[in-house]
Amino acid sequence: MAVHGHPHPHAGTRFTFRLKSAAGGTARAASADNAVAVSPALRRTLAGLRLVTAFTFLWAFFDKTFGWGYATHSGKGWIDGGSPTKGFLGGVTAGPMESTFHDWAGATWADWLFMLGLLGIGLALAGGVALRLAAVAGTALMALMWIAEWPPARHLSNGSLSASSNPFIDYHVLYAAVLITLAVACAGRTWGLGRLWERLPFVGGHRWLR
């Protein structure tokens, strides 16, 4: 009896364990299948977001360079002798750096730094390369522009209402968040040159260049 009494509990234990294992395996398989199915879609979505953001920066660069008549009036482009920073920085009317931005407005170094920043960030995003550098540069640029507009201010320096819609989060913050997200997600590997860029010898040894 003792010999015949043990197989039944063990058999039941083995059977129960197999059921749990099979259920866990099925769940893991389903989860893996979902990850495989979602991952390509997510990569393409991020790649699309990267290209749209690249167009935003490149459009700003070319409009300010050639004066296409949108944000920059025709004949007022950088190539015509206009200043990409004079109007914006000269019009700052709030914030702790108001006088500093007025001093920078129209300065040659400020124009060149601003325009090279727009072009460099736009090209990096379009090509899907150096996204970490683009994120750092873009976040710094957006931070300066956020300070220039100074959303926390309820009133401008002349006493009028600022019409700020949000004292903290505006489109500059959103652009910075997008740039950081694209860099973290390695969004240049899809519809871009990200994988080729990462294989370059000088990039492989310096992760911050990716």
Coordinates of C-alpha atoms in Angstrom, one line a residue:
M1 CA 0.0 0.0 0.0
A2 CA 2.8 2.3 0.8
V3 CA 4.4 1.7 -2.5
H4 CA 1.1 2.2 -4.4
G5 CA 0.1 5.2 -2.4
H6 CA 2.7 7.7 -3.7
P7 CA 2.3 7.7 -7.5
H8 CA -1.1 9.4 -7.3
P9 CA -0.1 12.6 -5.4
H10 CA 3.0 12.9 -7.5
A11 CA 1.2 12.4 -10.7
G12 CA -1.3 15.0 -9.7
T13 CA 1.5 17.4 -8.8
R14 CA 3.2 16.8 -12.1
F15 CA 0.0 17.3 -14.0
T16 CA -0.9 20.6 -12.2
F17 CA 2.6 21.9 -12.8
R18 CA 2.4 21.1 -16.4
L19 CA -0.9 22.9 -16.7
K20 CA 0.6 26.0 -15.0
S21 CA 3.7 25.8 -17.1
A22 CA 1.6 25.5 -20.3
A23 CA -0.5 28.4 -19.3
G24 CA 2.6 30.5 -18.5
G25 CA 4.2 29.5 -21.7
T26 CA 1.1 30.4 -23.6
A27 CA 0.9 33.8 -21.9
R28 CA 4.6 34.4 -22.6
A29 CA 4.2 33.4 -26.2
A30 CA 1.2 35.7 -26.6
S31 CA 3.1 38.5 -25.0
A32 CA 6.1 37.9 -27.3
D33 CA 3.8 37.8 -30.3
N34 CA 2.2 41.1 -29.3
A35 CA 5.7 42.6 -28.8
V36 CA 6.7 41.4 -32.3
A37 CA 3.6 42.8 -33.8
V38 CA 3.7 46.1 -32.1
S39 CA 7.4 46.8 -32.3
P40 CA 7.6 47.4 -36.1
A41 CA 4.5 49.7 -35.9
L42 CA 6.1 51.6 -33.1
R43 CA 9.4 51.9 -34.9
R44 CA 7.7 53.3 -38.0
T45 CA 5.6 55.7 -35.9
L46 CA 8.7 57.1 -34.2
A47 CA 10.5 57.3 -37.6
G48 CA 7.5 59.3 -39.0
L49 CA 7.7 61.6 -35.9
R50 CA 11.4 62.0 -36.5
L51 CA 10.9 63.1 -40.1
V52 CA 8.0 65.5 -39.3
T53 CA 10.2 67.1 -36.6
A54 CA 13.1 67.3 -39.0
F55 CA 10.9 69.1 -41.5
T56 CA 9.9 71.6 -38.8
F57 CA 13.5 72.6 -38.1
L58 CA 14.5 72.6 -41.8
W59 CA 11.6 74.7 -42.8
A60 CA 12.4 77.2 -40.2
F61 CA 16.0 77.3 -41.4
F62 CA 15.1 77.8 -45.1
D63 CA 12.3 80.3 -44.5
K64 CA 14.6 82.4 -42.4
T65 CA 17.4 82.1 -44.9
F66 CA 15.5 82.9 -48.1
G67 CA 12.5 84.8 -46.8
W68 CA 9.7 82.6 -48.3
G69 CA 7.0 84.9 -47.0
Y70 CA 5.8 82.9 -44.0
A71 CA 7.5 83.7 -40.7
T72 CA 10.1 85.7 -42.6
H73 CA 8.9 88.3 -45.1
S74 CA 10.1 88.2 -48.7
G75 CA 13.3 90.2 -49.1
K76 CA 14.0 90.0 -45.3
G77 CA 15.8 86.6 -45.4
W78 CA 19.3 86.0 -44.0
I79 CA 20.6 85.8 -47.6
D80 CA 19.2 89.3 -48.2
G81 CA 21.0 90.8 -45.2
G82 CA 18.3 90.2 -42.6
S83 CA 18.9 88.9 -39.2
P84 CA 17.3 85.7 -38.0
T85 CA 17.5 86.7 -34.4
K86 CA 16.9 90.4 -34.3
G87 CA 13.2 90.4 -34.5
F88 CA 12.6 87.6 -32.0
L89 CA 15.2 88.4 -29.4
G90 CA 14.7 92.2 -29.9
G91 CA 11.0 91.6 -29.1
V92 CA 11.5 89.8 -25.8
T93 CA 9.3 91.6 -23.2
A94 CA 9.5 89.4 -20.2
G95 CA 11.7 87.1 -18.2
P96 CA 15.0 87.3 -16.3
M97 CA 17.1 87.5 -19.5
E98 CA 15.1 90.2 -21.3
S99 CA 18.0 92.7 -21.4
T100 CA 20.5 90.0 -22.3
F101 CA 18.5 88.8 -25.2
H102 CA 18.2 92.5 -26.4
D103 CA 22.0 92.6 -26.4
W104 CA 22.2 89.4 -28.4
A105 CA 19.6 90.4 -30.9
G106 CA 21.1 90.7 -34.4
A107 CA 24.6 89.8 -33.3
T108 CA 26.5 88.0 -36.0
W109 CA 27.5 85.2 -33.7
A110 CA 23.9 84.7 -32.5
D111 CA 22.6 84.6 -36.1
W112 CA 25.2 82.0 -37.1
L113 CA 24.8 79.9 -34.0
F114 CA 21.0 79.9 -34.2
M115 CA 20.9 79.1 -37.9
L116 CA 23.6 76.3 -37.7
G117 CA 21.6 74.9 -34.8
L118 CA 18.4 74.7 -36.9
L119 CA 20.2 73.2 -39.9
G120 CA 22.3 70.7 -37.9
I121 CA 19.3 69.5 -35.8
G122 CA 17.1 69.3 -39.0
L123 CA 19.7 67.3 -41.0
A124 CA 20.5 64.9 -38.1
L125 CA 16.8 64.2 -37.7
A126 CA 16.2 63.8 -41.4
G127 CA 19.1 61.4 -41.7
G128 CA 18.5 59.6 -38.4
V129 CA 22.1 60.2 -37.3
A130 CA 23.7 61.7 -34.2
L131 CA 20.3 61.9 -32.5
R132 CA 21.8 62.2 -29.0
L133 CA 23.7 65.3 -30.1
A134 CA 20.6 66.7 -31.8
A135 CA 18.6 66.1 -28.7
V136 CA 21.1 68.0 -26.5
A137 CA 21.5 70.8 -28.9
G138 CA 17.7 71.0 -29.6
T139 CA 16.9 70.9 -25.9
A140 CA 19.3 73.8 -25.2
L141 CA 17.9 75.8 -28.1
M142 CA 14.3 75.2 -26.9
A143 CA 15.3 76.1 -23.4
L144 CA 16.6 79.5 -24.5
M145 CA 13.5 80.1 -26.6
W146 CA 11.3 79.2 -23.7
I147 CA 13.2 81.7 -21.5
A148 CA 12.9 84.3 -24.2
E149 CA 9.1 83.9 -24.3
W150 CA 8.9 83.3 -20.5
P151 CA 5.5 81.6 -20.2
P152 CA 5.4 82.0 -16.4
A153 CA 4.9 85.7 -16.8
R154 CA 1.3 87.0 -16.4
H155 CA 2.3 90.4 -17.5
L156 CA 4.9 91.8 -19.9
S157 CA 7.4 94.4 -18.9
N158 CA 5.0 97.1 -20.3
G159 CA 2.3 96.0 -18.0
S160 CA 0.0 94.3 -20.6
L161 CA -1.2 90.8 -20.2
S162 CA 1.1 88.2 -21.6
A163 CA -1.7 85.9 -22.9
S164 CA 0.4 82.9 -21.8
S165 CA -1.7 79.8 -22.1
N166 CA 0.4 77.6 -19.8
P167 CA 3.0 78.9 -17.3
F168 CA 5.2 75.8 -17.6
I169 CA 4.6 73.5 -20.6
D170 CA 4.5 75.1 -24.1
Y171 CA 5.5 73.9 -27.6
H172 CA 9.2 74.4 -26.8
V173 CA 9.0 71.9 -24.0
L174 CA 7.1 69.5 -26.2
Y175 CA 9.8 69.8 -29.0
A176 CA 12.5 69.0 -26.4
A177 CA 10.6 66.0 -25.2
V178 CA 10.2 64.7 -28.7
L179 CA 13.9 65.1 -29.4
I180 CA 14.8 63.2 -26.2
T181 CA 12.3 60.5 -27.0
L182 CA 13.7 60.0 -30.5
A183 CA 17.2 59.8 -29.2
V184 CA 16.4 57.3 -26.5
A185 CA 14.4 55.1 -28.9
C186 CA 17.1 55.1 -31.5
A187 CA 14.5 56.3 -34.0
G188 CA 17.1 56.8 -36.7
R189 CA 17.4 53.0 -37.4
T190 CA 14.1 53.0 -39.2
W191 CA 13.8 55.0 -42.4
G192 CA 17.1 56.5 -41.7
L193 CA 20.9 56.0 -41.6
G194 CA 21.1 55.2 -37.9
R195 CA 22.4 51.7 -38.2
L196 CA 25.1 52.7 -40.7
W197 CA 26.0 55.6 -38.6
E198 CA 26.4 53.5 -35.4
R199 CA 28.8 51.1 -37.3
L200 CA 31.3 53.9 -38.1
P201 CA 34.5 53.4 -36.1
F202 CA 34.5 56.9 -34.5
V203 CA 30.9 56.5 -33.5
G204 CA 31.2 53.0 -32.1
G205 CA 33.7 54.1 -29.5
H206 CA 31.7 57.1 -28.5
R207 CA 28.1 56.3 -27.6
W208 CA 27.3 60.0 -27.1
L209 CA 27.7 60.4 -30.9
R210 CA 24.9 58.1 -31.7

